[in-house]
Amino acid sequence: MQTSFFTAVLLPIGLATVMLGMGLTLVPEDFQRVTRYPKAVAIGLVSQLLFLPIVGFLVASIVPMQPEMAVGLMVLALCPGGPSSNMITYLAKGDVALSVTLTALSSAITVFTIPIFANLSLQYFIGQNAAIALPIGQTMLQIFAIAILPIVLGMSIRQKFPNLARRLEKTANRLAVAFLALIIVAIIIHEWNRIPSFIAQVGIGVTLLNIISMAIGFWFGKLFKLNFAQRICIAIEVGIQNATLAIAITAGLLNNPDMAVPAAIYSLVAYATAILTIFYGRRSVQKIYQEERANNLSTRL
């Protein structure tokens, strides 16, 4: 995981492929939903861009871990929702349109926020005299090239060649899953002897980050009286981070394998909780449907 063909070439190409796949699912109308669902979009973005980094900072500060891993946890908390969050939202009976909107908007906004707050994290946890640094301008350009540009390209293909986009979408989604698995396997192989200590150090931290952030997204939506589909969507968007982007920044741009460990282990934890969320969402929707049906019958009688 040192500077190599993997981190310098394959990692950015893989992430760009993932983001291209997400772009193939988007249309301009997805961004126009901001005006249709302003409250839900605002709550989702505040949860994602404000509360999640705060939770990440508190967890990284309280749970004992190496400074490099604390920075890696913060970079993960600063990343947008992962492309797979749309699929998980769909399976959990959440609001897919809102999910797509939040993923797209957070991906665009974090191009500017990640470099700034990642640098602040480096200074806080490692110190201003740290040998590593994250140049803000260059990082913005690189994130734009490997994240935003592929999304725009995917959207253009979707608009001009919809049939081709539908065919490419399935392939891109499979590549995304395979690539994330490849990254995790590569980190595990390289750091095999240190994996138990890594899990001991960051396992609790990433689990707390995942569970607390999902709970905040769900209950924040409930506080503002969003419907169940919107609440479950926001919980997933806040709880399923773009771990591939976090690894690209930590292992690629920062060239620090220890910083990439939280994102790799988080992927395992997040998908485990995603399965539970899908189960909870489907059961809850079924229960809501049965209650509404019973109420309708009692009203008729």
Short mmCIF file of N, CA and C in Angstrom, two decimals, residues 11-177:
data_model
loop_
_atom_site.label_atom_id
_atom_site.label_comp_id
_atom_site.label_asym_id
_atom_site.label_seq_id
_atom_site.Cartn_x
_atom_site.Cartn_y
_atom_site.Cartn_z
N LEU A 11 -6.34 2.57 -8.03
CA LEU A 11 -7.29 3.11 -7.06
C LEU A 11 -8.11 4.26 -7.65
N PRO A 12 -7.47 5.28 -8.26
CA PRO A 12 -8.27 6.35 -8.88
C PRO A 12 -9.16 5.86 -10.02
N ILE A 13 -8.65 4.94 -10.84
CA ILE A 13 -9.45 4.41 -11.95
C ILE A 13 -10.66 3.65 -11.41
N GLY A 14 -10.44 2.86 -10.37
CA GLY A 14 -11.54 2.11 -9.78
C GLY A 14 -12.60 3.01 -9.21
N LEU A 15 -12.18 4.07 -8.48
CA LEU A 15 -13.15 5.01 -7.91
C LEU A 15 -13.91 5.73 -9.02
N ALA A 16 -13.20 6.13 -10.06
CA ALA A 16 -13.86 6.80 -11.19
C ALA A 16 -14.91 5.89 -11.82
N THR A 17 -14.62 4.59 -11.89
CA THR A 17 -15.59 3.63 -12.44
C THR A 17 -16.83 3.55 -11.55
N VAL A 18 -16.61 3.55 -10.24
CA VAL A 18 -17.73 3.52 -9.30
C VAL A 18 -18.62 4.76 -9.48
N MET A 19 -17.99 5.93 -9.58
CA MET A 19 -18.75 7.17 -9.71
C MET A 19 -19.42 7.28 -11.08
N LEU A 20 -18.80 6.71 -12.11
CA LEU A 20 -19.42 6.66 -13.43
C LEU A 20 -20.72 5.86 -13.35
N GLY A 21 -20.66 4.74 -12.63
CA GLY A 21 -21.85 3.91 -12.46
C GLY A 21 -22.96 4.67 -11.77
N MET A 22 -22.62 5.49 -10.78
CA MET A 22 -23.63 6.28 -10.10
C MET A 22 -24.21 7.33 -11.06
N GLY A 23 -23.34 7.95 -11.88
CA GLY A 23 -23.80 8.94 -12.84
C GLY A 23 -24.77 8.36 -13.85
N LEU A 24 -24.59 7.09 -14.19
CA LEU A 24 -25.49 6.44 -15.15
C LEU A 24 -26.91 6.31 -14.62
N THR A 25 -27.07 6.43 -13.29
CA THR A 25 -28.41 6.31 -12.70
C THR A 25 -29.08 7.67 -12.52
N LEU A 26 -28.36 8.77 -12.78
CA LEU A 26 -28.87 10.10 -12.49
C LEU A 26 -29.39 10.82 -13.74
N VAL A 27 -30.37 11.67 -13.53
CA VAL A 27 -30.88 12.56 -14.57
C VAL A 27 -30.97 13.96 -13.96
N PRO A 28 -30.99 15.02 -14.79
CA PRO A 28 -31.05 16.39 -14.23
C PRO A 28 -32.20 16.60 -13.25
N GLU A 29 -33.32 15.88 -13.46
CA GLU A 29 -34.47 16.04 -12.57
C GLU A 29 -34.16 15.66 -11.13
N ASP A 30 -33.14 14.80 -10.95
CA ASP A 30 -32.77 14.39 -9.59
C ASP A 30 -32.34 15.60 -8.76
N PHE A 31 -31.67 16.56 -9.40
CA PHE A 31 -31.21 17.74 -8.68
C PHE A 31 -32.35 18.75 -8.47
N GLN A 32 -33.38 18.66 -9.29
CA GLN A 32 -34.51 19.57 -9.16
C GLN A 32 -35.41 19.19 -7.99
N ARG A 33 -35.20 18.00 -7.44
CA ARG A 33 -36.03 17.57 -6.32
C ARG A 33 -35.78 18.41 -5.07
N VAL A 34 -34.68 19.17 -5.08
CA VAL A 34 -34.38 20.04 -3.94
C VAL A 34 -35.54 21.00 -3.71
N THR A 35 -36.15 21.49 -4.79
CA THR A 35 -37.25 22.43 -4.66
C THR A 35 -38.55 21.73 -4.28
N ARG A 36 -38.64 20.43 -4.59
CA ARG A 36 -39.87 19.68 -4.28
C ARG A 36 -39.87 19.15 -2.85
N TYR A 37 -38.69 18.74 -2.37
CA TYR A 37 -38.57 18.20 -1.00
C TYR A 37 -37.53 19.00 -0.22
N PRO A 38 -37.72 20.32 -0.08
CA PRO A 38 -36.66 21.14 0.55
C PRO A 38 -36.35 20.73 1.98
N LYS A 39 -37.39 20.39 2.77
CA LYS A 39 -37.15 20.03 4.17
C LYS A 39 -36.37 18.73 4.29
N ALA A 40 -36.77 17.72 3.53
CA ALA A 40 -36.10 16.42 3.60
C ALA A 40 -34.66 16.52 3.12
N VAL A 41 -34.44 17.27 2.04
CA VAL A 41 -33.07 17.42 1.50
C VAL A 41 -32.21 18.19 2.49
N ALA A 42 -32.76 19.26 3.08
CA ALA A 42 -32.00 20.05 4.05
C ALA A 42 -31.61 19.21 5.26
N ILE A 43 -32.56 18.42 5.79
CA ILE A 43 -32.28 17.58 6.96
C ILE A 43 -31.22 16.53 6.62
N GLY A 44 -31.33 15.95 5.43
CA GLY A 44 -30.35 14.96 5.01
C GLY A 44 -28.95 15.54 4.88
N LEU A 45 -28.84 16.73 4.26
CA LEU A 45 -27.53 17.34 4.07
C LEU A 45 -26.92 17.82 5.39
N VAL A 46 -27.75 18.37 6.27
CA VAL A 46 -27.24 18.80 7.58
C VAL A 46 -26.74 17.59 8.37
N SER A 47 -27.49 16.51 8.34
CA SER A 47 -27.06 15.29 9.03
C SER A 47 -25.74 14.77 8.45
N GLN A 48 -25.64 14.79 7.12
CA GLN A 48 -24.47 14.25 6.42
C GLN A 48 -23.24 15.13 6.58
N LEU A 49 -23.41 16.43 6.38
CA LEU A 49 -22.26 17.33 6.28
C LEU A 49 -21.89 18.01 7.60
N LEU A 50 -22.80 18.01 8.57
CA LEU A 50 -22.51 18.66 9.84
C LEU A 50 -22.44 17.67 11.00
N PHE A 51 -23.53 16.94 11.22
CA PHE A 51 -23.58 16.05 12.38
C PHE A 51 -22.60 14.88 12.26
N LEU A 52 -22.48 14.31 11.06
CA LEU A 52 -21.60 13.16 10.89
C LEU A 52 -20.14 13.50 11.20
N PRO A 53 -19.56 14.60 10.66
CA PRO A 53 -18.18 14.95 11.04
C PRO A 53 -18.03 15.22 12.53
N ILE A 54 -19.06 15.82 13.17
CA ILE A 54 -19.00 16.06 14.61
C ILE A 54 -18.94 14.74 15.37
N VAL A 55 -19.79 13.78 14.96
CA VAL A 55 -19.76 12.45 15.58
C VAL A 55 -18.40 11.79 15.35
N GLY A 56 -17.89 11.91 14.12
CA GLY A 56 -16.58 11.34 13.80
C GLY A 56 -15.48 11.92 14.67
N PHE A 57 -15.51 13.23 14.89
CA PHE A 57 -14.49 13.88 15.72
C PHE A 57 -14.59 13.41 17.17
N LEU A 58 -15.81 13.32 17.69
CA LEU A 58 -15.99 12.88 19.08
C LEU A 58 -15.52 11.44 19.26
N VAL A 59 -15.88 10.57 18.31
CA VAL A 59 -15.47 9.17 18.39
C VAL A 59 -13.95 9.05 18.30
N ALA A 60 -13.34 9.77 17.34
CA ALA A 60 -11.88 9.71 17.16
C ALA A 60 -11.14 10.28 18.36
N SER A 61 -11.76 11.21 19.06
CA SER A 61 -11.13 11.83 20.23
C SER A 61 -11.27 10.98 21.48
N ILE A 62 -12.41 10.28 21.60
CA ILE A 62 -12.69 9.53 22.83
C ILE A 62 -12.16 8.10 22.78
N VAL A 63 -12.36 7.41 21.65
CA VAL A 63 -11.93 6.02 21.53
C VAL A 63 -10.42 5.98 21.29
N PRO A 64 -9.66 5.25 22.10
CA PRO A 64 -8.20 5.20 21.92
C PRO A 64 -7.83 4.56 20.58
N MET A 65 -7.02 5.26 19.79
CA MET A 65 -6.51 4.73 18.52
C MET A 65 -5.31 5.55 18.09
N GLN A 66 -4.51 4.99 17.18
CA GLN A 66 -3.35 5.72 16.68
C GLN A 66 -3.80 7.01 16.01
N PRO A 67 -2.97 8.08 16.09
CA PRO A 67 -3.33 9.35 15.45
C PRO A 67 -3.65 9.20 13.97
N GLU A 68 -2.87 8.34 13.27
CA GLU A 68 -3.12 8.14 11.84
C GLU A 68 -4.51 7.55 11.60
N MET A 69 -4.93 6.63 12.44
CA MET A 69 -6.24 6.02 12.29
C MET A 69 -7.35 7.00 12.66
N ALA A 70 -7.07 7.89 13.61
CA ALA A 70 -8.05 8.92 13.95
C ALA A 70 -8.29 9.84 12.75
N VAL A 71 -7.21 10.17 12.04
CA VAL A 71 -7.34 10.98 10.83
C VAL A 71 -8.13 10.21 9.77
N GLY A 72 -7.84 8.91 9.63
CA GLY A 72 -8.56 8.09 8.67
C GLY A 72 -10.05 8.03 8.98
N LEU A 73 -10.39 7.97 10.26
CA LEU A 73 -11.80 7.96 10.67
C LEU A 73 -12.46 9.29 10.33
N MET A 74 -11.72 10.38 10.51
CA MET A 74 -12.27 11.70 10.18
C MET A 74 -12.47 11.86 8.67
N VAL A 75 -11.51 11.39 7.88
CA VAL A 75 -11.65 11.47 6.42
C VAL A 75 -12.89 10.69 5.98
N LEU A 76 -13.09 9.53 6.59
CA LEU A 76 -14.28 8.72 6.29
C LEU A 76 -15.56 9.48 6.63
N ALA A 77 -15.58 10.15 7.79
CA ALA A 77 -16.76 10.90 8.22
C ALA A 77 -17.02 12.12 7.33
N LEU A 78 -15.99 12.59 6.66
CA LEU A 78 -16.14 13.76 5.78
C LEU A 78 -16.61 13.39 4.39
N CYS A 79 -16.56 12.10 4.05
CA CYS A 79 -16.92 11.66 2.70
C CYS A 79 -18.43 11.64 2.50
N PRO A 80 -18.88 11.74 1.26
CA PRO A 80 -20.33 11.69 0.97
C PRO A 80 -20.87 10.28 1.11
N GLY A 81 -22.16 10.14 0.92
CA GLY A 81 -22.76 8.81 0.95
C GLY A 81 -22.24 7.95 -0.18
N GLY A 82 -22.16 6.66 0.06
CA GLY A 82 -21.64 5.75 -0.96
C GLY A 82 -22.66 5.48 -2.05
N PRO A 83 -22.20 5.15 -3.25
CA PRO A 83 -23.13 4.83 -4.35
C PRO A 83 -24.10 3.70 -4.01
N SER A 84 -23.67 2.77 -3.18
CA SER A 84 -24.53 1.63 -2.83
C SER A 84 -25.68 2.03 -1.92
N SER A 85 -25.63 3.25 -1.37
CA SER A 85 -26.70 3.69 -0.47
C SER A 85 -28.04 3.75 -1.20
N ASN A 86 -28.00 4.05 -2.51
CA ASN A 86 -29.24 4.10 -3.29
C ASN A 86 -29.89 2.72 -3.38
N MET A 87 -29.05 1.71 -3.62
CA MET A 87 -29.56 0.34 -3.71
C MET A 87 -30.09 -0.14 -2.35
N ILE A 88 -29.36 0.18 -1.28
CA ILE A 88 -29.78 -0.23 0.06
C ILE A 88 -31.08 0.46 0.45
N THR A 89 -31.21 1.74 0.09
CA THR A 89 -32.46 2.47 0.35
C THR A 89 -33.63 1.81 -0.36
N TYR A 90 -33.41 1.41 -1.59
CA TYR A 90 -34.46 0.74 -2.36
C TYR A 90 -34.89 -0.55 -1.67
N LEU A 91 -33.92 -1.35 -1.25
CA LEU A 91 -34.22 -2.63 -0.61
C LEU A 91 -34.90 -2.44 0.75
N ALA A 92 -34.59 -1.32 1.43
CA ALA A 92 -35.17 -1.05 2.75
C ALA A 92 -36.50 -0.32 2.66
N LYS A 93 -37.03 -0.16 1.43
CA LYS A 93 -38.31 0.53 1.21
C LYS A 93 -38.24 2.00 1.58
N GLY A 94 -37.05 2.60 1.38
CA GLY A 94 -36.89 4.02 1.64
C GLY A 94 -37.21 4.85 0.41
N ASP A 95 -37.04 6.16 0.53
CA ASP A 95 -37.32 7.10 -0.56
C ASP A 95 -36.10 7.14 -1.50
N VAL A 96 -36.18 6.41 -2.61
CA VAL A 96 -35.04 6.28 -3.52
C VAL A 96 -34.72 7.61 -4.19
N ALA A 97 -35.76 8.37 -4.59
CA ALA A 97 -35.54 9.66 -5.24
C ALA A 97 -34.76 10.60 -4.31
N LEU A 98 -35.12 10.62 -3.03
CA LEU A 98 -34.40 11.45 -2.06
C LEU A 98 -32.98 10.95 -1.88
N SER A 99 -32.80 9.64 -1.87
CA SER A 99 -31.47 9.05 -1.72
C SER A 99 -30.55 9.47 -2.85
N VAL A 100 -31.03 9.40 -4.08
CA VAL A 100 -30.23 9.78 -5.24
C VAL A 100 -29.87 11.26 -5.16
N THR A 101 -30.83 12.09 -4.77
CA THR A 101 -30.59 13.52 -4.66
C THR A 101 -29.52 13.82 -3.62
N LEU A 102 -29.63 13.21 -2.45
CA LEU A 102 -28.66 13.45 -1.38
C LEU A 102 -27.26 12.96 -1.75
N THR A 103 -27.18 11.79 -2.39
CA THR A 103 -25.88 11.26 -2.80
C THR A 103 -25.22 12.19 -3.79
N ALA A 104 -25.98 12.67 -4.77
CA ALA A 104 -25.43 13.55 -5.80
C ALA A 104 -24.99 14.89 -5.20
N LEU A 105 -25.83 15.49 -4.37
CA LEU A 105 -25.50 16.80 -3.79
C LEU A 105 -24.32 16.71 -2.83
N SER A 106 -24.32 15.70 -1.97
CA SER A 106 -23.22 15.56 -1.01
C SER A 106 -21.90 15.27 -1.72
N SER A 107 -21.95 14.53 -2.82
CA SER A 107 -20.72 14.25 -3.59
C SER A 107 -20.15 15.53 -4.17
N ALA A 108 -21.02 16.43 -4.63
CA ALA A 108 -20.56 17.69 -5.20
C ALA A 108 -20.02 18.63 -4.12
N ILE A 109 -20.71 18.71 -3.00
CA ILE A 109 -20.31 19.63 -1.94
C ILE A 109 -19.00 19.22 -1.27
N THR A 110 -18.83 17.91 -1.03
CA THR A 110 -17.64 17.44 -0.30
C THR A 110 -16.34 17.57 -1.10
N VAL A 111 -16.43 17.84 -2.39
CA VAL A 111 -15.22 18.15 -3.16
C VAL A 111 -14.49 19.32 -2.50
N PHE A 112 -15.25 20.26 -1.95
CA PHE A 112 -14.67 21.46 -1.35
C PHE A 112 -14.43 21.30 0.16
N THR A 113 -15.26 20.51 0.83
CA THR A 113 -15.13 20.41 2.29
C THR A 113 -14.08 19.39 2.74
N ILE A 114 -13.91 18.30 1.99
CA ILE A 114 -12.96 17.26 2.41
C ILE A 114 -11.54 17.80 2.57
N PRO A 115 -10.96 18.47 1.56
CA PRO A 115 -9.57 18.93 1.72
C PRO A 115 -9.38 19.86 2.90
N ILE A 116 -10.33 20.76 3.14
CA ILE A 116 -10.18 21.73 4.23
C ILE A 116 -10.21 21.05 5.59
N PHE A 117 -11.24 20.24 5.82
CA PHE A 117 -11.40 19.63 7.15
C PHE A 117 -10.46 18.44 7.35
N ALA A 118 -10.04 17.79 6.27
CA ALA A 118 -9.04 16.72 6.41
C ALA A 118 -7.71 17.32 6.85
N ASN A 119 -7.38 18.49 6.32
CA ASN A 119 -6.16 19.17 6.76
C ASN A 119 -6.24 19.57 8.23
N LEU A 120 -7.38 20.06 8.65
CA LEU A 120 -7.56 20.41 10.06
C LEU A 120 -7.42 19.16 10.95
N SER A 121 -7.91 18.03 10.46
CA SER A 121 -7.79 16.78 11.21
C SER A 121 -6.33 16.35 11.32
N LEU A 122 -5.59 16.50 10.23
CA LEU A 122 -4.15 16.18 10.25
C LEU A 122 -3.43 17.02 11.29
N GLN A 123 -3.74 18.31 11.32
CA GLN A 123 -3.08 19.20 12.26
C GLN A 123 -3.46 18.87 13.71
N TYR A 124 -4.72 18.52 13.93
CA TYR A 124 -5.17 18.27 15.29
C TYR A 124 -4.65 16.95 15.83
N PHE A 125 -4.76 15.87 15.06
CA PHE A 125 -4.41 14.54 15.57
C PHE A 125 -2.93 14.20 15.41
N ILE A 126 -2.28 14.74 14.40
CA ILE A 126 -0.88 14.38 14.16
C ILE A 126 0.06 15.54 14.47
N GLY A 127 -0.39 16.77 14.29
CA GLY A 127 0.43 17.93 14.57
C GLY A 127 0.82 18.67 13.31
N GLN A 128 1.06 19.95 13.44
CA GLN A 128 1.38 20.78 12.29
C GLN A 128 2.71 20.40 11.66
N ASN A 129 3.57 19.76 12.41
CA ASN A 129 4.88 19.39 11.89
C ASN A 129 4.89 18.00 11.27
N ALA A 130 3.69 17.45 11.02
CA ALA A 130 3.60 16.12 10.43
C ALA A 130 4.24 16.10 9.05
N ALA A 131 4.81 14.96 8.71
CA ALA A 131 5.52 14.84 7.43
C ALA A 131 4.55 14.78 6.26
N ILE A 132 3.28 14.46 6.54
CA ILE A 132 2.31 14.37 5.46
C ILE A 132 1.46 15.62 5.42
N ALA A 133 0.93 15.92 4.26
CA ALA A 133 0.08 17.09 4.09
C ALA A 133 -0.88 16.83 2.95
N LEU A 134 -1.99 17.54 2.97
CA LEU A 134 -3.00 17.37 1.93
C LEU A 134 -3.19 18.73 1.26
N PRO A 135 -2.52 18.96 0.12
CA PRO A 135 -2.67 20.24 -0.57
C PRO A 135 -4.10 20.47 -1.02
N ILE A 136 -4.70 21.57 -0.57
CA ILE A 136 -6.13 21.79 -0.77
C ILE A 136 -6.49 21.91 -2.25
N GLY A 137 -5.79 22.77 -2.97
CA GLY A 137 -6.11 22.98 -4.38
C GLY A 137 -5.95 21.71 -5.21
N GLN A 138 -4.84 21.03 -5.03
CA GLN A 138 -4.58 19.80 -5.77
C GLN A 138 -5.59 18.71 -5.41
N THR A 139 -5.92 18.62 -4.13
CA THR A 139 -6.87 17.60 -3.69
C THR A 139 -8.25 17.85 -4.28
N MET A 140 -8.69 19.12 -4.29
CA MET A 140 -9.97 19.45 -4.90
C MET A 140 -10.00 19.03 -6.37
N LEU A 141 -8.90 19.31 -7.07
CA LEU A 141 -8.82 18.97 -8.49
C LEU A 141 -8.88 17.46 -8.69
N GLN A 142 -8.16 16.72 -7.85
CA GLN A 142 -8.13 15.26 -7.98
C GLN A 142 -9.48 14.63 -7.65
N ILE A 143 -10.12 15.13 -6.57
CA ILE A 143 -11.44 14.60 -6.22
C ILE A 143 -12.44 14.91 -7.32
N PHE A 144 -12.33 16.11 -7.90
CA PHE A 144 -13.21 16.47 -9.02
C PHE A 144 -13.00 15.52 -10.19
N ALA A 145 -11.73 15.21 -10.48
CA ALA A 145 -11.41 14.37 -11.64
C ALA A 145 -11.87 12.93 -11.45
N ILE A 146 -11.78 12.40 -10.22
CA ILE A 146 -12.10 10.98 -10.02
C ILE A 146 -13.49 10.76 -9.46
N ALA A 147 -14.20 11.84 -9.08
CA ALA A 147 -15.53 11.68 -8.51
C ALA A 147 -16.60 12.44 -9.29
N ILE A 148 -16.44 13.74 -9.44
CA ILE A 148 -17.49 14.56 -10.06
C ILE A 148 -17.50 14.39 -11.58
N LEU A 149 -16.34 14.42 -12.21
CA LEU A 149 -16.28 14.31 -13.68
C LEU A 149 -16.90 13.01 -14.18
N PRO A 150 -16.61 11.84 -13.56
CA PRO A 150 -17.28 10.60 -14.01
C PRO A 150 -18.79 10.64 -13.83
N ILE A 151 -19.28 11.32 -12.77
CA ILE A 151 -20.73 11.45 -12.58
C ILE A 151 -21.34 12.24 -13.72
N VAL A 152 -20.70 13.34 -14.09
CA VAL A 152 -21.19 14.17 -15.20
C VAL A 152 -21.17 13.37 -16.50
N LEU A 153 -20.10 12.61 -16.71
CA LEU A 153 -20.00 11.78 -17.91
C LEU A 153 -21.11 10.74 -17.93
N GLY A 154 -21.35 10.10 -16.80
CA GLY A 154 -22.41 9.10 -16.71
C GLY A 154 -23.78 9.70 -16.98
N MET A 155 -24.04 10.89 -16.44
CA MET A 155 -25.31 11.57 -16.68
C MET A 155 -25.48 11.92 -18.16
N SER A 156 -24.39 12.32 -18.80
CA SER A 156 -24.45 12.67 -20.22
C SER A 156 -24.78 11.44 -21.06
N ILE A 157 -24.16 10.31 -20.71
CA ILE A 157 -24.46 9.06 -21.43
C ILE A 157 -25.91 8.67 -21.21
N ARG A 158 -26.40 8.82 -19.97
CA ARG A 158 -27.79 8.47 -19.64
C ARG A 158 -28.77 9.32 -20.45
N GLN A 159 -28.44 10.61 -20.63
CA GLN A 159 -29.35 11.51 -21.32
C GLN A 159 -29.36 11.27 -22.83
N LYS A 160 -28.17 11.00 -23.41
CA LYS A 160 -28.07 10.86 -24.86
C LYS A 160 -28.28 9.43 -25.34
N PHE A 161 -27.85 8.47 -24.51
CA PHE A 161 -27.96 7.06 -24.91
C PHE A 161 -28.56 6.26 -23.75
N PRO A 162 -29.85 6.42 -23.48
CA PRO A 162 -30.48 5.77 -22.31
C PRO A 162 -30.38 4.25 -22.31
N ASN A 163 -30.52 3.62 -23.47
CA ASN A 163 -30.43 2.16 -23.54
C ASN A 163 -29.03 1.67 -23.20
N LEU A 164 -28.02 2.37 -23.72
CA LEU A 164 -26.63 2.03 -23.40
C LEU A 164 -26.36 2.23 -21.92
N ALA A 165 -26.91 3.31 -21.36
CA ALA A 165 -26.71 3.60 -19.94
C ALA A 165 -27.27 2.49 -19.06
N ARG A 166 -28.45 1.97 -19.42
CA ARG A 166 -29.06 0.89 -18.64
C ARG A 166 -28.20 -0.37 -18.67
N ARG A 167 -27.60 -0.64 -19.83
CA ARG A 167 -26.73 -1.82 -19.91
C ARG A 167 -25.43 -1.63 -19.13
N LEU A 168 -24.86 -0.43 -19.25
CA LEU A 168 -23.60 -0.15 -18.57
C LEU A 168 -23.78 -0.07 -17.06
N GLU A 169 -24.97 0.34 -16.61
CA GLU A 169 -25.23 0.52 -15.19
C GLU A 169 -25.02 -0.77 -14.41
N LYS A 170 -25.55 -1.88 -14.93
CA LYS A 170 -25.40 -3.17 -14.24
C LYS A 170 -23.94 -3.57 -14.14
N THR A 171 -23.20 -3.38 -15.26
CA THR A 171 -21.78 -3.72 -15.26
C THR A 171 -21.01 -2.86 -14.28
N ALA A 172 -21.31 -1.55 -14.27
CA ALA A 172 -20.61 -0.63 -13.37
C ALA A 172 -20.88 -0.97 -11.91
N ASN A 173 -22.13 -1.33 -11.58
CA ASN A 173 -22.46 -1.69 -10.20
C ASN A 173 -21.71 -2.93 -9.74
N ARG A 174 -21.61 -3.92 -10.64
CA ARG A 174 -20.85 -5.13 -10.30
C ARG A 174 -19.37 -4.81 -10.11
N LEU A 175 -18.84 -3.96 -10.97
CA LEU A 175 -17.43 -3.56 -10.84
C LEU A 175 -17.20 -2.81 -9.54
N ALA A 176 -18.18 -2.00 -9.13
CA ALA A 176 -18.05 -1.24 -7.90
C ALA A 176 -17.91 -2.16 -6.70
N VAL A 177 -18.78 -3.17 -6.63
CA VAL A 177 -18.73 -4.13 -5.52
C VAL A 177 -17.42 -4.91 -5.55
#
